[in-house]
Coordinates of C-alpha atoms in Angstrom, one line a residue:
Chain A
M1 CA -5.5 -24.2 16.3
T2 CA -7.0 -23.6 13.1
Q3 CA -4.5 -21.0 12.2
D4 CA -1.4 -23.5 13.4
S5 CA -3.1 -25.9 10.6
T6 CA -2.9 -23.7 8.2
R7 CA 0.6 -22.3 8.3
H8 CA 1.8 -26.4 8.9
Y9 CA -0.1 -27.5 5.5
F10 CA 0.6 -24.3 3.8
D11 CA 4.9 -25.1 4.6
K12 CA 4.2 -29.1 3.7
E13 CA 6.1 -30.0 0.5
E14 CA 5.6 -34.0 1.4
H15 CA 2.9 -34.3 -1.5
V16 CA 4.3 -31.5 -4.1
Y17 CA 4.1 -32.5 -7.8
D18 CA 7.8 -32.0 -8.7
A19 CA 7.9 -31.3 -12.4
C20 CA 11.1 -31.9 -13.5
G21 CA 11.8 -35.2 -11.3
D22 CA 8.2 -36.9 -10.9
Q23 CA 6.9 -39.3 -13.6
H24 CA 3.3 -38.7 -14.0
S25 CA 2.9 -40.9 -17.0
N26 CA 0.8 -43.3 -14.6
Y27 CA -0.9 -40.8 -12.6
I28 CA -4.9 -38.7 -14.2
L29 CA -4.2 -34.7 -13.6
G30 CA -7.7 -32.4 -13.3
T31 CA -7.1 -29.1 -13.2
A32 CA -9.4 -26.0 -12.0
S33 CA -8.4 -22.2 -11.5
N34 CA -10.4 -19.2 -11.0
P35 CA -10.3 -15.5 -12.4
L36 CA -8.3 -14.5 -9.8
G37 CA -5.1 -16.5 -10.9
M38 CA -5.2 -18.9 -8.7
Q39 CA -5.3 -22.7 -10.1
I40 CA -4.8 -26.3 -8.1
N41 CA -3.0 -29.4 -10.4
L42 CA -3.9 -32.6 -9.1
Y43 CA -2.3 -35.7 -9.8
F44 CA -3.8 -39.7 -8.6
K45 CA -2.5 -42.3 -9.0
V46 CA -5.2 -44.4 -9.0
E47 CA -4.8 -49.0 -8.9
E48 CA -7.8 -51.1 -9.0
G49 CA -10.2 -48.1 -7.6
T50 CA -8.0 -46.7 -4.3
I51 CA -6.1 -43.6 -4.7
T52 CA -2.6 -45.3 -4.2
D53 CA -0.5 -41.6 -4.4
A54 CA -1.7 -38.4 -4.6
K55 CA 0.0 -35.2 -5.7
Y56 CA -0.8 -31.0 -6.2
N57 CA 1.0 -28.2 -7.8
V58 CA -0.9 -25.4 -6.2
N59 CA -0.9 -21.0 -6.6
G60 CA -3.4 -19.2 -5.0
C61 CA -3.4 -17.6 -1.2
P62 CA -2.3 -19.1 2.0
T63 CA -5.8 -20.7 2.7
L64 CA -6.0 -22.4 -0.8
V65 CA -2.2 -23.7 -0.4
A66 CA -2.9 -25.3 2.8
I67 CA -6.4 -26.9 1.9
T68 CA -4.9 -28.7 -0.9
A69 CA -2.1 -29.6 0.8
Y70 CA -3.8 -30.4 3.6
Y71 CA -6.8 -32.7 1.1
V72 CA -4.1 -34.2 -0.7
E73 CA -2.4 -35.9 2.4
K74 CA -5.8 -37.8 3.5
V75 CA -6.8 -38.5 -0.1
I76 CA -4.0 -41.2 -0.7
G77 CA -5.4 -44.3 0.7
R78 CA -9.4 -44.0 -0.2
D79 CA -11.0 -45.2 -3.2
L80 CA -11.7 -42.6 -5.8
E81 CA -15.6 -42.5 -5.7
D82 CA -15.5 -41.4 -1.9
C83 CA -13.1 -38.5 -2.8
T84 CA -15.7 -36.1 -4.1
D85 CA -17.0 -36.8 0.1
F86 CA -15.8 -33.6 1.3
K87 CA -17.2 -33.6 4.5
A88 CA -15.6 -36.6 5.3
F89 CA -12.5 -34.8 4.9
A90 CA -13.8 -31.9 7.8
I91 CA -11.5 -29.5 6.2
H92 CA -13.5 -26.5 7.8
E93 CA -12.4 -28.1 11.5
I94 CA -8.4 -28.1 10.3
I95 CA -7.9 -25.3 8.4
D96 CA -8.7 -21.7 9.0
L97 CA -11.2 -20.8 6.3
P98 CA -12.8 -17.0 6.4
K99 CA -15.9 -16.7 4.9
N100 CA -14.6 -15.0 2.5
R101 CA -12.6 -17.3 1.0
M102 CA -14.9 -20.8 0.9
D103 CA -14.6 -20.5 -2.9
R104 CA -11.4 -22.1 -2.3
I105 CA -13.0 -25.0 -1.1
L106 CA -14.9 -25.1 -5.0
L107 CA -12.2 -24.8 -6.0
L108 CA -10.7 -27.6 -5.3
E109 CA -13.7 -29.4 -5.6
N110 CA -13.9 -28.9 -8.6
A111 CA -9.7 -30.0 -9.2
V112 CA -11.0 -33.6 -8.0
N113 CA -14.0 -33.3 -10.3
A114 CA -11.9 -33.0 -13.2
C115 CA -9.6 -35.7 -11.9
I116 CA -12.8 -37.7 -11.8
D117 CA -13.6 -37.1 -15.4
Q118 CA -10.0 -37.6 -16.4
K119 CA -10.6 -41.3 -15.1
E120 CA -13.7 -41.8 -16.5
T121 CA -12.6 -40.8 -19.8
E122 CA -9.7 -43.0 -20.1
V123 CA -11.9 -45.7 -18.8
K124 CA -13.7 -45.6 -21.9
Chain T
M1 CA 10.8 -14.8 16.4
Q2 CA 12.1 -11.1 15.8
Q3 CA 10.0 -9.5 12.9
I4 CA 11.4 -7.0 10.9
Y5 CA 9.4 -3.9 9.8
L6 CA 9.6 -2.9 6.1
D7 CA 6.0 -1.5 5.9
Y8 CA 7.3 2.4 6.9
A9 CA 4.8 3.8 3.6
S10 CA 2.4 2.5 5.7
T11 CA 3.3 4.2 8.7
T12 CA 6.5 4.6 10.7
P13 CA 7.2 4.2 14.5
L14 CA 7.3 7.4 16.8
A15 CA 10.9 8.7 16.9
E16 CA 12.3 8.4 20.4
E17 CA 12.5 12.8 20.9
V18 CA 8.8 13.0 19.3
V19 CA 7.9 10.3 22.4
A20 CA 10.0 12.4 25.1
E21 CA 7.9 15.8 23.8
M22 CA 4.8 14.3 23.4
G23 CA 5.2 13.0 26.9
A24 CA 6.6 15.7 27.8
L25 CA 3.4 17.7 26.5
M26 CA 1.0 16.0 27.9
N27 CA 2.9 16.3 31.7
N28 CA 3.2 20.2 31.8
S29 CA 0.9 22.8 31.9
S30 CA 0.3 22.9 28.2
Y31 CA -2.9 21.1 28.7
G32 CA -5.2 24.5 28.7
N33 CA -7.4 24.7 25.2
P34 CA -5.3 26.7 22.8
S35 CA -8.5 29.0 22.1
A36 CA -8.3 30.0 25.8
T37 CA -6.2 32.4 25.7
D38 CA -7.4 34.6 28.5
H39 CA -5.7 32.3 31.3
F40 CA -2.2 31.3 31.7
F41 CA -2.8 27.7 31.2
G42 CA -5.2 28.3 27.3
K43 CA -1.6 30.7 26.7
Q44 CA 1.0 28.3 27.2
A45 CA -0.6 25.9 24.8
H46 CA -1.2 28.6 22.6
E47 CA 2.3 29.9 22.2
L48 CA 3.1 25.8 22.0
I49 CA 1.2 25.2 19.3
E50 CA 2.6 29.1 17.1
N51 CA 6.0 27.6 17.7
A52 CA 5.2 24.3 16.0
R53 CA 3.1 25.9 13.1
L54 CA 6.7 28.0 12.7
E55 CA 8.7 24.6 12.7
V56 CA 6.7 23.0 10.0
A57 CA 6.1 26.2 7.9
S58 CA 10.1 26.1 8.5
L59 CA 10.3 22.8 6.6
I60 CA 8.8 24.1 3.0
N61 CA 9.1 27.6 3.6
S62 CA 5.8 28.7 4.3
L63 CA 4.7 32.0 6.8
P64 CA 3.7 30.3 9.6
D65 CA -0.3 31.6 9.1
E66 CA -0.6 29.5 6.2
I67 CA -0.4 26.3 8.0
I68 CA -3.6 24.6 9.1
W69 CA -3.5 22.2 11.5
T70 CA -5.8 18.9 10.8
S71 CA -5.8 15.8 11.6
G72 CA -4.0 14.2 8.6
A73 CA -3.4 14.2 5.0
T74 CA -6.3 12.5 4.4
E75 CA -8.4 15.2 6.1
A76 CA -6.0 17.6 4.4
N77 CA -6.5 16.7 0.9
N78 CA -10.3 16.2 1.5
L79 CA -10.3 20.1 2.7
A80 CA -8.1 21.4 0.1
I81 CA -9.6 19.7 -2.2
L82 CA -13.7 20.7 -1.5
G83 CA -12.5 23.4 0.2
L84 CA -10.8 25.4 -2.8
S85 CA -13.0 24.1 -5.6
R86 CA -16.5 25.3 -3.8
F87 CA -15.7 28.6 -2.5
K88 CA -14.0 29.2 -6.4
A89 CA -15.3 27.4 -9.0
T90 CA -17.1 29.9 -11.4
D91 CA -19.0 29.1 -14.5
S92 CA -15.9 29.7 -16.8
K93 CA -13.5 27.4 -14.4
R94 CA -15.2 23.7 -13.4
Q95 CA -12.3 21.4 -14.0
I96 CA -10.6 19.7 -12.5
I97 CA -7.1 18.0 -13.2
S98 CA -5.9 15.1 -11.3
S99 CA -4.6 11.4 -11.7
F100 CA -5.3 7.7 -11.5
A101 CA -2.0 7.7 -9.5
E102 CA -4.0 9.9 -6.5
H103 CA -4.1 8.5 -3.2
K104 CA -8.6 7.7 -2.2
S105 CA -8.2 10.7 -0.2
V106 CA -7.5 12.7 -3.3
I107 CA -9.7 10.9 -6.0
E108 CA -12.9 10.4 -3.6
P109 CA -13.2 14.2 -2.9
C110 CA -13.0 14.6 -6.9
K111 CA -15.6 12.4 -7.3
Q112 CA -17.7 13.9 -5.2
L113 CA -17.3 17.3 -7.0
E114 CA -17.9 15.6 -10.3
K115 CA -21.6 14.8 -8.8
E116 CA -22.0 18.8 -7.3
G117 CA -21.3 19.2 -11.2
L118 CA -17.5 19.9 -12.2
E119 CA -15.3 18.3 -14.3
L120 CA -13.1 15.8 -13.1
L121 CA -9.8 14.5 -16.0
L122 CA -7.8 12.2 -14.2
L123 CA -4.6 11.7 -16.0
S124 CA -3.2 8.4 -16.6
P125 CA 0.5 7.4 -15.0
N126 CA 3.4 6.6 -17.2
T127 CA 5.0 3.3 -17.2
N128 CA 7.4 4.9 -14.7
G129 CA 4.0 5.7 -12.7
S130 CA 4.6 9.0 -12.7
I131 CA 2.9 11.7 -14.5
D132 CA 4.3 13.0 -17.7
I133 CA 4.5 17.3 -17.6
N134 CA 3.7 17.4 -21.2
E135 CA 0.8 15.6 -20.5
L136 CA -0.7 17.4 -17.8
E137 CA 0.2 20.5 -20.1
K138 CA -2.1 19.1 -22.8
A139 CA -4.9 18.4 -20.4
I140 CA -5.0 22.0 -19.0
S141 CA -7.6 24.9 -21.0
E142 CA -9.1 27.8 -19.8
K143 CA -11.4 26.1 -17.6
T144 CA -9.2 23.8 -15.6
L145 CA -9.5 25.1 -11.5
L146 CA -7.7 23.2 -10.1
V147 CA -4.5 20.8 -10.7
S148 CA -4.0 17.9 -7.8
L149 CA -1.1 15.5 -7.3
M150 CA 0.8 14.2 -5.1
H151 CA 4.2 14.3 -5.0
I152 CA 5.8 10.6 -3.7
N153 CA 3.4 8.1 -5.1
N154 CA 2.7 5.6 -2.0
E155 CA 2.5 2.5 -3.3
I156 CA 5.6 2.5 -6.0
G157 CA 7.4 5.6 -4.5
S158 CA 7.3 7.3 -8.4
I159 CA 8.2 10.9 -7.9
N160 CA 6.7 13.7 -9.8
D161 CA 8.2 17.1 -10.9
I162 CA 5.8 19.2 -8.5
R163 CA 7.9 22.1 -9.6
S164 CA 7.4 21.9 -13.4
M165 CA 4.0 21.1 -12.6
G166 CA 3.7 24.4 -10.3
H167 CA 5.4 26.4 -13.3
V168 CA 2.6 25.1 -15.6
C169 CA -0.3 25.6 -13.1
R170 CA 0.9 29.0 -12.2
K171 CA 1.5 30.2 -16.0
S172 CA -1.7 29.2 -16.7
N173 CA -3.8 30.6 -13.3
I174 CA -4.9 27.2 -11.8
F175 CA -4.4 27.0 -8.3
F176 CA -2.0 23.4 -8.1
H177 CA -2.3 21.4 -4.9
V178 CA 0.3 18.3 -4.0
D179 CA -0.4 15.5 -2.0
A180 CA 2.6 15.2 0.3
A181 CA 2.1 12.6 2.3
Q182 CA 4.8 10.8 1.4
G183 CA 7.5 13.4 -0.1
I184 CA 6.9 15.6 3.4
G185 CA 10.9 15.4 5.3
K186 CA 12.1 13.0 3.1
L187 CA 13.2 15.2 0.0
P188 CA 13.0 19.2 0.0
I189 CA 9.9 21.1 -0.6
D190 CA 9.9 24.7 -0.9
V191 CA 6.6 25.8 -1.8
K192 CA 6.8 29.1 -2.7
D193 CA 9.9 27.7 -5.6
C194 CA 7.6 25.0 -6.8
N195 CA 4.5 27.7 -7.0
I196 CA 2.4 25.1 -4.9
D197 CA -0.9 26.9 -3.6
L198 CA -2.1 23.8 -2.0
M199 CA 0.1 21.1 0.7
S200 CA -1.5 18.3 2.5
L201 CA 0.7 17.3 4.9
S202 CA 1.2 13.9 7.7
A203 CA 3.1 13.8 10.8
H204 CA 3.0 9.6 11.0
K205 CA 5.1 8.7 7.7
I206 CA 8.1 10.4 9.3
Y207 CA 8.1 9.6 12.8
G208 CA 5.7 11.4 13.9
P209 CA 1.9 11.1 15.7
K210 CA -0.7 9.5 13.7
G211 CA -4.0 11.7 13.8
I212 CA -2.1 15.1 13.1
G213 CA -1.8 16.4 9.9
A214 CA -2.1 20.2 8.2
L215 CA -3.0 21.8 5.3
F216 CA -0.4 24.6 3.7
I217 CA -2.6 27.2 2.1
D218 CA -1.2 30.3 0.3
K219 CA -2.1 33.3 1.4
E220 CA -1.7 35.7 -1.5
S221 CA -2.6 32.8 -4.2
V222 CA -4.7 31.4 -2.7
G223 CA -6.3 33.0 0.6
R224 CA -9.8 32.0 1.7
I225 CA -11.3 28.0 1.5
E226 CA -14.5 26.8 1.9
P227 CA -14.3 25.3 5.5
I228 CA -15.7 21.1 5.2
L229 CA -17.0 21.2 9.0
S230 CA -18.9 24.0 11.1
G231 CA -18.9 24.7 14.5
G232 CA -15.9 26.3 15.9
G233 CA -13.5 29.3 14.7
Q234 CA -10.0 27.4 15.4
E235 CA -7.6 27.9 12.3
R236 CA -9.4 31.1 11.1
A237 CA -12.5 29.3 11.3
L238 CA -11.7 27.1 8.1
R239 CA -10.9 23.8 10.1
P240 CA -12.8 24.2 14.0
G241 CA -12.1 22.0 16.4
T242 CA -10.3 21.9 19.5
L243 CA -6.6 21.8 18.6
A244 CA -4.7 18.4 20.1
T245 CA -1.7 20.3 21.4
H246 CA 0.2 17.3 22.0
Q247 CA -0.1 15.8 18.6
I248 CA 1.0 18.7 16.8
G249 CA 4.2 19.5 19.4
G250 CA 4.6 15.7 18.2
M251 CA 4.6 17.0 14.6
A252 CA 7.0 19.5 14.9
R253 CA 9.3 18.0 16.7
A254 CA 9.0 15.0 14.0
Y255 CA 9.8 17.9 11.4
R256 CA 12.5 19.4 12.9
I257 CA 14.2 16.1 12.6
A258 CA 13.7 15.4 9.2
K259 CA 14.9 18.4 8.6
D260 CA 18.1 18.1 10.3
K261 CA 18.7 14.1 8.8
M262 CA 16.9 14.3 5.4
A263 CA 20.0 14.1 3.4
D264 CA 21.5 11.2 5.7
D265 CA 18.1 9.5 5.3
H266 CA 18.3 9.3 1.6
D267 CA 21.5 8.1 1.5
H268 CA 20.6 5.4 3.9
L269 CA 17.6 4.6 1.9
M270 CA 19.2 4.2 -1.3
A271 CA 21.9 2.0 0.5
C272 CA 19.1 -0.2 1.7
R273 CA 17.5 -0.9 -2.3
T274 CA 20.9 -1.4 -3.4
V275 CA 20.9 -4.1 -1.0
F276 CA 17.8 -5.6 -1.8
L277 CA 17.4 -5.1 -5.0
D278 CA 21.4 -6.6 -5.8
N279 CA 20.4 -9.6 -3.0
C280 CA 17.1 -10.3 -5.8
K281 CA 19.0 -10.4 -9.0
G282 CA 18.1 -12.9 -11.8
L283 CA 14.7 -13.9 -9.6
T284 CA 12.7 -15.6 -11.9
G285 CA 9.0 -13.4 -13.4
M286 CA 10.6 -10.5 -10.5
Q287 CA 9.9 -6.5 -12.1
V288 CA 11.0 -3.7 -10.0
N289 CA 7.4 -0.9 -10.4
S290 CA 9.6 2.3 -11.0
N291 CA 12.7 3.8 -12.6
P292 CA 15.1 3.5 -9.6
D293 CA 16.4 6.4 -11.2
H294 CA 13.5 8.5 -10.9
A295 CA 12.0 6.9 -7.6
F296 CA 12.2 7.6 -4.0
P297 CA 14.3 5.0 -2.5
G298 CA 12.6 3.6 0.8
I299 CA 9.5 2.4 -1.2
L300 CA 10.1 -0.1 -3.6
S301 CA 7.7 -2.8 -5.3
I302 CA 7.9 -5.6 -6.7
S303 CA 6.1 -7.9 -8.5
T304 CA 6.6 -11.2 -9.1
K305 CA 4.6 -12.5 -12.6
G306 CA 1.4 -15.3 -11.4
L307 CA 2.5 -15.6 -7.9
H308 CA 0.4 -14.5 -5.0
A309 CA 1.1 -11.5 -2.8
E310 CA -0.7 -12.6 0.1
S311 CA 1.1 -16.1 0.0
I312 CA 4.6 -14.5 -0.3
I313 CA 4.4 -12.4 2.8
Y314 CA 2.6 -15.7 4.3
D315 CA 5.4 -17.3 3.7
M316 CA 8.5 -14.6 4.9
R317 CA 6.6 -14.5 8.2
T318 CA 9.2 -12.4 9.5
I319 CA 8.8 -9.5 8.2
A320 CA 6.0 -6.4 7.9
V321 CA 5.3 -5.6 4.6
S322 CA 2.1 -4.5 2.7
K323 CA 0.7 -6.4 -0.5
G324 CA 1.2 -3.9 -3.6
S325 CA -2.4 -4.9 -4.3
A326 CA -6.0 -5.8 -2.7
C327 CA -7.2 -8.2 -5.1
T328 CA -6.8 -11.2 -3.4
S329 CA -8.2 -10.3 0.0
D330 CA -11.6 -10.7 -2.2
S331 CA -13.7 -7.5 -0.8
E332 CA -11.5 -5.0 -2.3
E333 CA -10.8 -3.8 -6.0
P334 CA -7.1 -4.3 -7.3
S335 CA -4.8 -1.2 -7.2
H336 CA -6.2 1.1 -8.6
V337 CA -2.5 2.6 -9.2
L338 CA -0.6 -0.8 -10.5
K339 CA -3.4 -1.3 -12.6
A340 CA -3.3 2.7 -14.4
M341 CA 0.9 2.2 -14.8
G342 CA -0.9 -0.6 -17.3
L343 CA 0.2 -4.2 -15.2
S344 CA -1.5 -6.9 -15.9
Q345 CA -3.3 -8.8 -13.6
D346 CA -1.0 -11.4 -12.9
C347 CA 1.6 -9.1 -12.2
I348 CA -0.7 -7.4 -10.0
N349 CA -1.2 -10.3 -8.0
G350 CA 1.8 -10.8 -7.0
T351 CA 2.9 -7.5 -6.0
V352 CA 4.4 -6.8 -2.9
R353 CA 5.7 -3.6 -1.2
F354 CA 8.7 -3.1 0.5
S355 CA 9.8 0.3 2.6
F356 CA 12.3 1.2 4.9
G357 CA 13.5 3.6 7.0
R358 CA 15.7 5.3 9.3
N359 CA 15.4 2.3 11.6
T360 CA 15.9 -0.4 8.9
T361 CA 19.7 -1.7 9.5
L362 CA 20.9 -3.0 5.7
E363 CA 20.9 -6.2 7.9
D364 CA 17.4 -6.3 7.5
A365 CA 17.2 -5.3 3.9
Q366 CA 19.6 -8.2 2.8
F367 CA 17.9 -10.6 5.4
A368 CA 14.4 -9.6 3.7
S369 CA 15.7 -9.6 0.3
E370 CA 16.9 -13.4 1.4
L371 CA 13.1 -14.2 2.8
Y372 CA 12.0 -13.0 -0.8
R373 CA 14.1 -14.9 -3.2
N374 CA 13.4 -18.4 -0.6
S375 CA 9.7 -17.5 -0.9
V376 CA 9.3 -16.8 -4.2
N377 CA 11.5 -19.9 -5.5
R378 CA 9.0 -22.2 -2.9
L379 CA 5.8 -21.2 -4.3
N380 CA 7.1 -21.2 -7.7
H381 CA 7.9 -24.5 -6.7
L382 CA 4.6 -24.9 -4.9
R383 CA 3.4 -24.5 -8.7
G384 CA 5.5 -26.4 -10.7
I385 CA 7.6 -24.0 -11.7
K386 CA 11.3 -24.9 -11.5

């Protein structure tokens, strides 16, 4: 079940940020990377405290690609302040996450936190 | 979904003739212990094994009694390096020379000997992945006891000039061991002409069974080495243990086929590689990790800078290939071979090894290259690169 979901979200491209086509002036960007050369760029469009659209670019193992795609799909429509509540996303229940891949969640968290930091900087 | 196997450098399927041979051996009266030559059944097995020894010897131009059966090339490498060094090292001859491009079954025994007090010198491969003969000549000295280098590199297909290396070693009175696990049956090797003293052989890389291999030990130049196992007198007490008759028969059959088909196989692999590479021309960030003029065509190591091989392989889904590097699996070290060749971490991460074989069709190679191309383009899109 979870392996099927990993494949499903790995294959999905619906919310991939198109560097050529997408206009990102009204999106906030959060970036995170790790020493293995993996990277996530998250783009949130926030209107009145709600994430009305989200996109991503990702480079890494299949697990990282899948959890990023899954997270972005689920975060749309949530309040910005709720987007770090990772338990609510139930990623572990949906995506196959081997023990030695748990740090991929942390990478995703870092990217989300970077988005929030960006938003806070904008507000200030 | 039909799967295409392109991992022949890892192992090969059994040739039909090998399956038939092994099946017959497991069903006939050769089940006796080949050491029990006092009775019919043992004699049957013994005769079969000696015929097989002849077959293996004829592929490399050795004498049959210079072939010692082992469980595979890993054991043969261990026996060659540990056995020779422990038996032949003296106060003045205590250095082993090998390379960073070797298989772990060569490097680890060398490191073990270093712990036992011998000196170890590991040479770095050049950018093509092979060892320069000049570098070897510069490295050897009066204290060098053994040089151990591979024929064809298992990760990138680079070929060492073992003939020149053997000449250099013999001239300097240094033992020369060749790990021919990838090369045997694919390129001609004449142990006498190449001045090879010891050579490790495998069966399962050339359509033979797993779990069987051999070590060639030159009778004149080496003679004796120290066994690494004890508990029996088989194989001149160099490798004790009851011999696996059906495995050995299968290996001999695979070697006979390899001898007959070597030239045709090579031409076919060249054609597969050409089809694959022609179709990948112009792919963003792609590089081939060997010089095609000096590499075995059955092994194609390709890096795509910045991408992760695991995702490329996952995306291709119907192609069975290997990662060129283990660095993304977290628990393992990055490929020591690619690292030694000077590849950047970005390239190592994105390295995939395609290896073609006798059963690969040109259509398979074409299809695989299309999938590879599509996967690279898709993953580049995912990471925001056009």
